[in-house]
XYZ file of N, CA and C in Angstrom:
654
model
N 16.105 5.743 27.994
C 14.760 5.207 28.151
C 13.872 5.692 27.004
N 13.212 4.771 26.329
C 12.303 5.118 25.234
C 10.921 5.406 25.821
N 10.417 6.591 25.548
C 9.137 7.037 26.096
C 8.049 6.874 25.038
N 6.988 6.150 25.400
C 5.939 5.784 24.440
C 4.582 6.333 24.872
N 3.832 6.845 23.884
C 2.450 7.264 24.089
C 1.551 6.305 23.319
N 0.515 5.785 23.959
C -0.424 4.861 23.326
C -1.729 5.587 23.015
N -2.199 5.480 21.767
C -3.458 6.123 21.380
C -4.320 5.110 20.632
N -5.389 4.656 21.285
C -6.277 3.650 20.704
C -7.612 3.743 21.416
N -8.717 3.620 20.678
C -10.029 3.742 21.308
C -10.458 2.472 22.037
N -9.677 1.411 21.919
C -9.991 0.172 22.620
C -9.134 0.051 23.885
N -9.796 0.102 25.033
C -9.085 0.061 26.312
C -8.266 -1.216 26.469
N -8.780 -2.325 25.943
C -8.082 -3.599 26.068
C -6.756 -3.576 25.298
N -6.764 -2.978 24.121
C -5.538 -2.857 23.327
C -4.515 -1.999 24.063
N -4.971 -0.873 24.604
C -4.055 0.005 25.333
C -3.459 -0.705 26.536
N -4.296 -1.431 27.261
C -3.821 -2.131 28.454
C -2.814 -3.217 28.084
N -3.090 -3.928 26.993
C -2.177 -4.981 26.558
C -0.833 -4.437 26.123
N -0.863 -3.365 25.322
C 0.383 -2.744 24.881
C 1.163 -2.178 26.066
N 0.446 -1.560 27.008
C 1.112 -0.980 28.178
C 1.816 -2.062 28.993
N 1.126 -3.163 29.236
C 1.714 -4.244 30.025
C 2.947 -4.826 29.340
N 2.853 -5.012 28.030
C 3.949 -5.597 27.262
C 5.165 -4.677 27.246
N 4.946 -3.401 26.938
C 6.063 -2.471 26.795
C 6.672 -2.102 28.142
N 5.845 -1.956 29.158
C 6.348 -1.556 30.472
C 7.213 -2.621 31.124
N 7.107 -3.844 30.624
C 7.918 -4.937 31.176
C 9.371 -4.852 30.715
N 9.646 -4.005 29.712
C 11.002 -3.852 29.190
C 11.771 -2.794 29.981
N 13.037 -3.066 30.230
C 13.843 -2.156 31.043
C 14.088 -0.806 30.380
N 14.069 -0.790 29.037
C 14.418 0.447 28.323
C 13.216 1.171 27.724
N 11.997 0.752 28.091
C 10.782 1.362 27.537
C 9.833 1.735 28.671
N 9.246 2.916 28.575
C 8.226 3.315 29.540
C 7.053 3.951 28.806
N 5.845 3.658 29.243
C 4.640 4.259 28.659
C 4.304 5.498 29.485
N 4.375 6.672 28.869
C 4.182 7.921 29.605
C 2.721 8.312 29.743
N 1.868 7.840 28.809
C 0.444 8.180 28.868
C -0.296 7.373 27.818
N -1.638 7.381 27.897
C -2.440 6.775 26.839
C -3.699 7.595 26.622
N -4.245 7.486 25.409
C -5.414 8.271 25.021
C -6.377 7.400 24.235
N -7.658 7.796 24.232
C -8.684 6.999 23.557
C -9.153 7.607 22.239
N -8.619 8.777 21.867
C -8.964 9.353 20.573
C -7.806 10.205 20.073
N -7.857 10.556 18.779
C -6.743 11.252 18.168
C -6.488 12.636 18.733
N -7.557 13.381 19.035
C -7.386 14.735 19.563
C -6.665 14.711 20.903
N -7.084 13.796 21.754
C -6.426 13.660 23.047
C -4.982 13.207 22.864
N -4.753 12.353 21.858
C -3.408 11.878 21.582
C -2.476 13.012 21.180
N -2.963 13.922 20.328
C -2.146 15.071 19.911
C -1.816 15.939 21.122
N -2.818 16.175 21.970
C -2.612 16.994 23.163
C -1.569 16.373 24.094
N -1.653 15.057 24.286
C -0.704 14.372 25.167
C 0.690 14.312 24.546
N 0.749 14.232 23.213
C 2.051 14.249 22.533
C 2.752 15.576 22.785
N 1.995 16.657 22.727
C 2.572 17.979 22.988
C 2.967 18.139 24.451
N 2.216 17.498 25.317
C 2.504 17.603 26.757
C 3.725 16.781 27.155
N 3.803 15.543 26.645
C 4.864 14.625 27.094
C 6.053 14.524 26.134
N 5.851 14.883 24.868
C 6.898 14.766 23.852
C 7.590 13.393 23.899
N 6.832 12.336 23.664
C 7.399 10.976 23.708
C 8.317 10.716 22.525
N 9.077 9.650 22.603
C 9.919 9.251 21.478
C 9.084 8.583 20.397
N 8.093 7.794 20.827
C 7.258 7.027 19.898
C 5.791 7.157 20.296
N 4.936 7.339 19.288
C 3.488 7.301 19.501
C 2.941 6.108 18.737
N 2.323 5.171 19.436
C 1.618 4.064 18.782
C 0.175 4.529 18.614
N -0.239 4.725 17.358
C -1.476 5.435 17.071
C -2.404 4.602 16.195
N -3.608 4.358 16.679
C -4.607 3.625 15.905
C -5.057 4.460 14.716
N -5.455 3.811 13.632
C -5.889 4.530 12.436
C -7.302 5.077 12.595
N -8.239 4.214 12.965
C -9.639 4.609 13.034
C -10.052 4.829 14.486
N -10.365 6.092 14.805
C -10.757 6.467 16.165
C -11.802 7.567 16.114
N -12.550 7.749 17.201
C -13.535 8.838 17.249
C -12.855 10.193 17.451
N -13.615 11.267 17.280
C -13.199 12.664 17.475
C -12.199 13.097 16.403
N -11.048 12.414 16.340
C -10.039 12.690 15.319
C -9.370 11.380 14.943
N -9.334 11.055 13.641
C -8.739 9.780 13.245
C -7.215 9.848 13.296
N -6.596 8.685 13.123
C -5.153 8.587 13.250
C -4.378 9.362 12.209
N -4.930 9.490 11.005
C -4.230 10.208 9.940
C -4.140 11.701 10.254
N -5.249 12.295 10.686
C -5.226 13.711 11.034
C -4.352 13.948 12.266
N -4.410 13.031 13.221
C -3.560 13.159 14.405
C -2.093 13.094 14.014
N -1.767 12.191 13.104
C -0.390 12.085 12.613
C 0.034 13.370 11.929
N -0.845 13.912 11.102
C -0.538 15.146 10.365
C -0.241 16.292 11.343
N -1.033 16.391 12.408
C -0.833 17.476 13.362
C 0.453 17.294 14.154
N 0.768 16.062 14.512
C 2.009 15.795 15.245
C 3.211 16.056 14.348
N 3.154 15.555 13.110
C 4.289 15.674 12.190
C 4.544 17.119 11.759
N 3.505 17.951 11.757
C 3.661 19.333 11.308
C 4.039 20.289 12.436
N 4.113 19.792 13.652
C 4.450 20.627 14.812
C 5.963 20.626 15.016
N 6.638 21.748 14.801
C 8.098 21.797 14.955
C 8.576 21.351 16.338
N 7.746 21.564 17.355
C 8.127 21.173 18.714
C 8.140 19.658 18.884
N 7.522 18.950 17.934
C 7.442 17.483 18.028
C 8.274 16.816 16.938
N 9.306 17.495 16.490
C 10.128 16.983 15.388
C 10.800 15.654 15.711
N 11.038 15.380 16.978
C 11.709 14.136 17.373
C 10.729 13.033 17.769
N 9.440 13.272 17.575
C 8.419 12.271 17.902
C 8.150 11.416 16.667
N 8.236 10.106 16.808
C 8.030 9.185 15.688
C 6.690 8.476 15.861
N 5.804 8.646 14.873
C 4.469 8.040 14.920
C 4.477 6.704 14.190
N 3.996 5.680 14.863
C 3.819 4.369 14.246
C 2.328 4.060 14.255
N 1.748 3.927 13.075
C 0.326 3.620 12.976
C 0.078 2.155 13.310
N -1.053 1.909 13.953
C -1.452 0.550 14.297
C -2.785 0.267 13.613
N -2.849 -0.830 12.857
C -4.047 -1.133 12.084
C -4.427 -2.603 12.231
N -5.675 -2.912 11.933
C -6.135 -4.301 12.002
C -5.719 -5.099 10.777
N -5.418 -4.409 9.681
C -5.160 -5.097 8.428
C -3.821 -4.680 7.835
N -3.060 -5.638 7.342
C -1.763 -5.347 6.764
C -1.840 -4.445 5.546
N -2.967 -4.470 4.837
C -3.114 -3.648 3.638
C -4.239 -2.638 3.822
N -4.333 -2.087 5.025
C -5.343 -1.089 5.323
C -5.246 0.074 4.324
N -6.386 0.483 3.786
C -6.393 1.535 2.762
C -5.871 2.867 3.270
N -5.832 3.057 4.592
C -5.410 4.339 5.139
C -3.905 4.448 5.364
N -3.202 3.334 5.304
C -1.809 3.346 5.733
C -0.932 4.239 4.862
N -1.099 4.178 3.535
C -0.246 5.009 2.699
C -0.483 6.487 2.985
N -1.756 6.873 3.175
C -2.048 8.259 3.519
C -1.403 8.640 4.840
N -1.335 7.688 5.755
C -0.693 7.943 7.047
C 0.797 8.186 6.874
N 1.430 7.412 6.006
C 2.858 7.601 5.752
C 3.104 8.958 5.107
N 2.236 9.348 4.188
C 2.365 10.660 3.552
C 2.147 11.775 4.574
N 1.322 11.516 5.572
C 1.047 12.522 6.598
C 2.218 12.682 7.560
N 3.144 11.722 7.556
C 4.315 11.850 8.414
C 4.574 10.690 9.355
N 3.791 9.600 9.232
C 4.040 8.447 10.094
C 5.368 7.784 9.745
N 6.023 7.223 10.742
C 7.312 6.571 10.529
C 7.161 5.136 10.050
N 5.970 4.595 10.174
C 5.752 3.214 9.766
C 4.442 2.711 10.312
N 4.234 1.413 10.264
C 2.991 0.882 10.811
C 3.139 -0.557 11.256
N 2.230 -0.947 12.130
C 2.157 -2.304 12.667
C 0.737 -2.820 12.482
N 0.600 -4.126 12.373
C -0.727 -4.728 12.449
C -0.926 -5.201 13.883
N -2.181 -5.197 14.330
C -2.450 -5.472 15.740
C -2.142 -6.900 16.164
N -2.018 -7.814 15.191
C -1.672 -9.186 15.562
C -0.162 -9.438 15.467
N 0.623 -8.359 15.438
C 2.082 -8.482 15.441
C 2.539 -9.252 16.673
N 3.544 -10.092 16.518
C 4.086 -10.842 17.650
C 4.656 -9.874 18.692
N 4.496 -10.186 19.987
C 4.993 -9.289 21.043
C 6.451 -8.867 20.871
N 7.303 -9.816 20.538
C 8.721 -9.488 20.370
C 8.924 -8.516 19.217
N 8.110 -8.649 18.175
C 8.229 -7.755 17.024
C 7.720 -6.355 17.356
N 6.693 -6.263 18.195
C 6.194 -4.964 18.624
C 7.273 -4.215 19.403
N 7.906 -4.919 20.321
C 8.966 -4.305 21.136
C 10.122 -3.857 20.255
N 10.511 -4.725 19.325
C 11.611 -4.376 18.413
C 11.228 -3.179 17.555
N 9.983 -3.109 17.104
C 9.527 -2.010 16.254
C 9.574 -0.682 16.995
N 9.216 -0.696 18.273
C 9.278 0.534 19.071
C 10.714 1.021 19.167
N 11.639 0.106 19.382
C 13.054 0.494 19.479
C 13.573 1.030 18.148
N 13.169 0.387 17.053
C 13.596 0.836 15.727
C 13.005 2.212 15.417
N 11.730 2.401 15.713
C 11.078 3.683 15.445
C 11.711 4.803 16.252
N 12.096 4.503 17.483
C 12.726 5.514 18.335
C 14.035 5.998 17.735
N 14.716 5.124 16.992
C 15.971 5.510 16.334
C 15.714 6.179 14.984
N 14.490 6.069 14.474
C 14.158 6.645 13.177
C 14.853 5.949 12.026
N 15.132 4.660 12.181
C 15.962 3.976 11.197
C 15.218 3.067 10.230
N 13.914 2.882 10.392
C 13.234 1.929 9.517
C 11.804 2.354 9.236
N 11.310 1.927 8.106
C 9.933 2.224 7.714
C 8.948 1.247 8.328
N 9.258 -0.042 8.213
C 8.311 -1.069 8.622
C 8.846 -1.904 9.764
N 7.944 -2.370 10.575
C 8.331 -3.199 11.700
C 8.737 -4.587 11.237
N 9.505 -5.306 12.060
C 9.796 -6.697 11.742
C 8.477 -7.465 11.597
N 8.437 -8.420 10.687
C 7.229 -9.197 10.474
C 6.400 -8.688 9.308
N 6.615 -7.429 8.906
C 5.952 -6.890 7.722
C 6.970 -6.944 6.589
N 6.667 -7.664 5.543
C 7.647 -7.866 4.472
C 7.857 -6.618 3.630
N 9.016 -6.585 2.965
C 9.331 -5.433 2.120
C 8.358 -5.298 0.962
N 7.722 -6.398 0.594
C 6.740 -6.335 -0.488
C 5.633 -5.337 -0.171
N 5.376 -5.141 1.099
C 4.321 -4.242 1.526
C 4.589 -2.816 1.063
N 5.858 -2.419 1.002
C 6.191 -1.077 0.532
C 5.615 -0.870 -0.865
N 5.884 -1.815 -1.760
C 5.415 -1.685 -3.131
C 3.891 -1.698 -3.228
N 3.249 -2.481 -2.371
C 1.793 -2.548 -2.407
C 1.181 -1.179 -2.111
N 1.782 -0.454 -1.181
C 1.224 0.841 -0.814
C 1.630 1.944 -1.762
N 2.880 1.939 -2.187
C 3.292 3.011 -3.083
C 2.600 2.881 -4.430
N 2.110 1.690 -4.764
C 1.376 1.500 -6.009
C 0.087 2.320 -6.011
N -0.361 2.713 -4.817
C -1.585 3.500 -4.707
C -1.296 4.992 -4.709
N -0.038 5.349 -4.814
C 0.333 6.759 -4.795
C -0.115 7.443 -6.082
N -0.244 8.763 -6.063
C -0.592 9.491 -7.285
C 0.549 9.435 -8.287
N 0.298 9.923 -9.493
C 1.338 9.930 -10.519
C 2.539 10.747 -10.047
N 3.757 10.372 -10.499
C 4.958 11.088 -10.074
C 4.845 12.585 -10.326
N 5.370 13.345 -9.393
C 5.350 14.797 -9.508
C 6.605 15.376 -8.889
N 6.763 16.684 -8.940
C 7.975 17.304 -8.401
C 8.059 17.174 -6.885
N 9.247 16.920 -6.398
C 9.524 16.883 -4.966
C 10.572 17.951 -4.686
N 10.249 18.897 -3.834
C 11.147 20.007 -3.543
C 12.470 19.493 -2.971
N 13.565 19.880 -3.603
C 14.884 19.507 -3.110
C 15.516 18.341 -3.833
N 14.738 17.649 -4.676
C 15.280 16.467 -5.350
C 16.450 16.829 -6.262
N 16.366 18.005 -6.891
C 17.435 18.413 -7.805
C 18.726 18.777 -7.071
N 18.662 18.867 -5.754
C 19.848 19.185 -4.959
C 20.649 17.938 -4.580
N 20.065 16.776 -4.795
C 20.744 15.532 -4.420
C 21.847 15.194 -5.409
N 22.938 14.677 -4.903
C 23.989 14.162 -5.766
C 23.534 12.826 -6.326
N 24.216 12.338 -7.351
C 23.872 11.036 -7.918
C 24.002 9.943 -6.874
N 25.014 10.078 -6.007
C 25.229 9.086 -4.953
C 24.057 9.087 -3.976
N 23.589 10.266 -3.627
C 22.469 10.379 -2.693
C 21.186 9.847 -3.308
N 21.002 10.066 -4.608
C 19.821 9.513 -5.286
C 19.885 7.993 -5.313
N 21.085 7.456 -5.523
C 21.250 6.004 -5.541
C 20.913 5.412 -4.178
N 21.396 6.070 -3.126
C 21.113 5.600 -1.767
C 19.616 5.700 -1.471
N 19.004 6.799 -1.890
C 17.571 6.994 -1.677
C 16.762 5.890 -2.362
N 17.201 5.501 -3.553
C 16.546 4.417 -4.285
C 16.610 3.110 -3.507
N 17.754 2.840 -2.919
C 17.925 1.601 -2.163
C 17.131 1.621 -0.856
N 17.053 2.785 -0.229
C 16.225 2.921 0.970
C 14.768 2.624 0.614
N 14.321 3.144 -0.530
C 12.936 2.944 -0.961
C 12.632 1.490 -1.278
N 13.679 0.708 -1.571
C 13.486 -0.717 -1.837
C 13.556 -1.551 -0.565
N 13.722 -0.875 0.569
C 13.683 -1.563 1.853
C 15.009 -1.986 2.421
N 16.116 -1.531 1.842
C 17.432 -1.953 2.322
C 17.840 -1.168 3.573
N 18.537 -1.824 4.471
C 19.093 -1.177 5.650
C 20.403 -0.491 5.270
N 20.958 0.295 6.178
C 22.242 0.950 5.908
C 23.337 -0.071 5.619
N 23.320 -1.175 6.364
C 24.329 -2.215 6.169
C 24.192 -2.864 4.795
N 22.959 -3.109 4.366
C 22.725 -3.712 3.054
C 23.085 -2.736 1.933
N 22.781 -1.451 2.153
C 23.160 -0.428 1.172
C 24.672 -0.376 1.036
N 25.361 -0.425 2.169
C 26.827 -0.383 2.168
C 27.398 -1.546 1.378
N 26.834 -2.735 1.572
C 27.318 -3.911 0.866
C 27.094 -3.817 -0.628
N 25.942 -3.293 -1.034
C 25.625 -3.201 -2.454
C 26.456 -2.122 -3.158
N 26.730 -1.036 -2.450
C 27.471 0.069 -3.054
C 28.971 0.004 -2.787
N 29.369 -1.008 -1.992
C 30.775 -1.185 -1.608
C 31.304 0.070 -0.912
N 30.590 0.488 0.115
C 31.006 1.595 0.966
C 30.801 1.164 2.416
N 31.244 1.945 3.359
C 31.066 1.595 4.765
C 29.642 1.929 5.211
N 29.117 1.230 6.231
C 27.789 1.560 6.758
C 27.701 3.008 7.222
N 28.797 3.536 7.757
C 28.800 4.931 8.215
C 28.614 5.886 7.035
N 29.266 5.575 5.920
C 29.126 6.408 4.722
C 27.704 6.318 4.170
N 27.144 5.111 4.185
C 25.756 4.936 3.734
C 24.808 5.766 4.588
N 25.026 5.713 5.891
C 24.179 6.480 6.811
C 24.308 7.976 6.542
N 25.529 8.428 6.242
C 25.757 9.850 5.943
C 24.987 10.274 4.697
N 25.044 9.438 3.652
C 24.317 9.749 2.416
C 22.808 9.822 2.678
N 22.290 8.878 3.473
C 20.863 8.873 3.807
C 20.505 10.145 4.564
N 21.321 10.501 5.541
C 21.057 11.687 6.359
C 21.064 12.956 5.515
N 22.022 13.057 4.586
C 22.094 14.246 3.738
C 20.881 14.350 2.817
N 20.442 13.211 2.297
C 19.251 13.214 1.443
C 18.027 13.659 2.237
N 17.917 13.192 3.470
C 16.789 13.574 4.320
C 16.800 15.066 4.617
N 17.990 15.612 4.885
C 18.105 17.044 5.179
C 17.712 17.876 3.963
N 18.222 17.506 2.791
C 17.934 18.270 1.578
C 16.455 18.221 1.196
N 15.813 17.098 1.466
C 14.397 16.944 1.122
C 13.473 17.318 2.275
N 14.089 17.650 3.417
C 13.340 17.965 4.633
C 12.424 16.812 5.039
N 12.947 15.613 4.917
C 12.207 14.416 5.312
C 12.404 14.167 6.803
N 11.328 13.863 7.486
C 11.408 13.620 8.929
C 12.205 12.370 9.239
N 12.048 11.356 8.394
C 12.703 10.083 8.658
C 12.747 9.252 7.380
N 13.195 8.005 7.504
C 13.327 7.135 6.336
C 11.977 6.857 5.682
N 10.921 6.806 6.474
C 9.596 6.541 5.928
C 9.216 7.610 4.915
N 9.420 8.861 5.282
C 9.069 9.944 4.372
C 10.007 9.966 3.173
N 11.249 9.544 3.371
C 12.201 9.467 2.254
C 11.702 8.464 1.215
N 11.157 7.351 1.693
C 10.604 6.337 0.788
C 9.422 6.907 0.006
N 8.531 7.607 0.697
C 7.375 8.200 0.034
C 7.826 9.167 -1.055
N 8.811 10.014 -0.746
C 9.324 10.975 -1.720
C 9.933 10.264 -2.933
N 10.623 9.161 -2.683
C 11.271 8.430 -3.776
C 10.253 7.944 -4.792
N 9.117 7.462 -4.317
C 8.081 6.969 -5.223
C 7.253 8.103 -5.804
N 6.952 9.108 -5.001
C 6.135 10.214 -5.496
C 6.848 11.013 -6.582
N 8.174 11.086 -6.494
C 8.941 11.840 -7.485
C 9.193 11.050 -8.765
N 8.961 9.729 -8.694
C 9.238 8.870 -9.849
C 10.661 8.361 -9.868
N 11.456 8.711 -8.836
C 12.834 8.219 -8.753
C 12.838 6.693 -8.689
N 11.848 6.154 -8.009
C 11.647 4.703 -7.929
C 10.248 4.400 -8.428
N 10.098 3.403 -9.237
C 8.792 3.039 -9.764
C 8.439 1.616 -9.361
N 7.156 1.385 -9.195
C 6.680 0.055 -8.849
C 6.695 -0.807 -10.101
N 7.294 -2.002 -10.003
C 7.376 -2.885 -11.153
C 6.518 -4.114 -10.939
């Protein structure tokens, strides 16, 4: 059962998401909050698999809430998905750098929202269905100039190649096809790169790839 925490200052949004997600046999909403501070507190209390977190909220915004959740060792298995009104919200890249696993726009189709929650719970993807891979480049283009990333020099050439493909939006299956290896081997390379870089998930791996200059926006 995938356990979800909803954090949004709009009661109507929370009610809509709760009704939609609770109708699924494999998803349950454990709690909801109207501001970021309350969301962090409830995350620590319930330790959900996924937190759907609004960007702009009173008391504590979504970015700071994400930072506090992502930096708490007790919440290492909690995946934060930011929810925003705009596909190119100026805060989203900062949210990803803070530790968010990805983001959704509020007008996402219901089926895509449900699929995104399941994907986030597995920690296997940066962006939800319906958000194109082009979006990755749009946000990383706003990143600061490339700089050192701790652990990058520990990666093998194979792991760097896999990291590059992850940053371009490829799935494990697509990486396997391009590199002519098995999906299991691709997944192993991704996992090892994440461990060496201490990345929480694929989203942070993508951020590291661009911040280090391993991948550049063209």
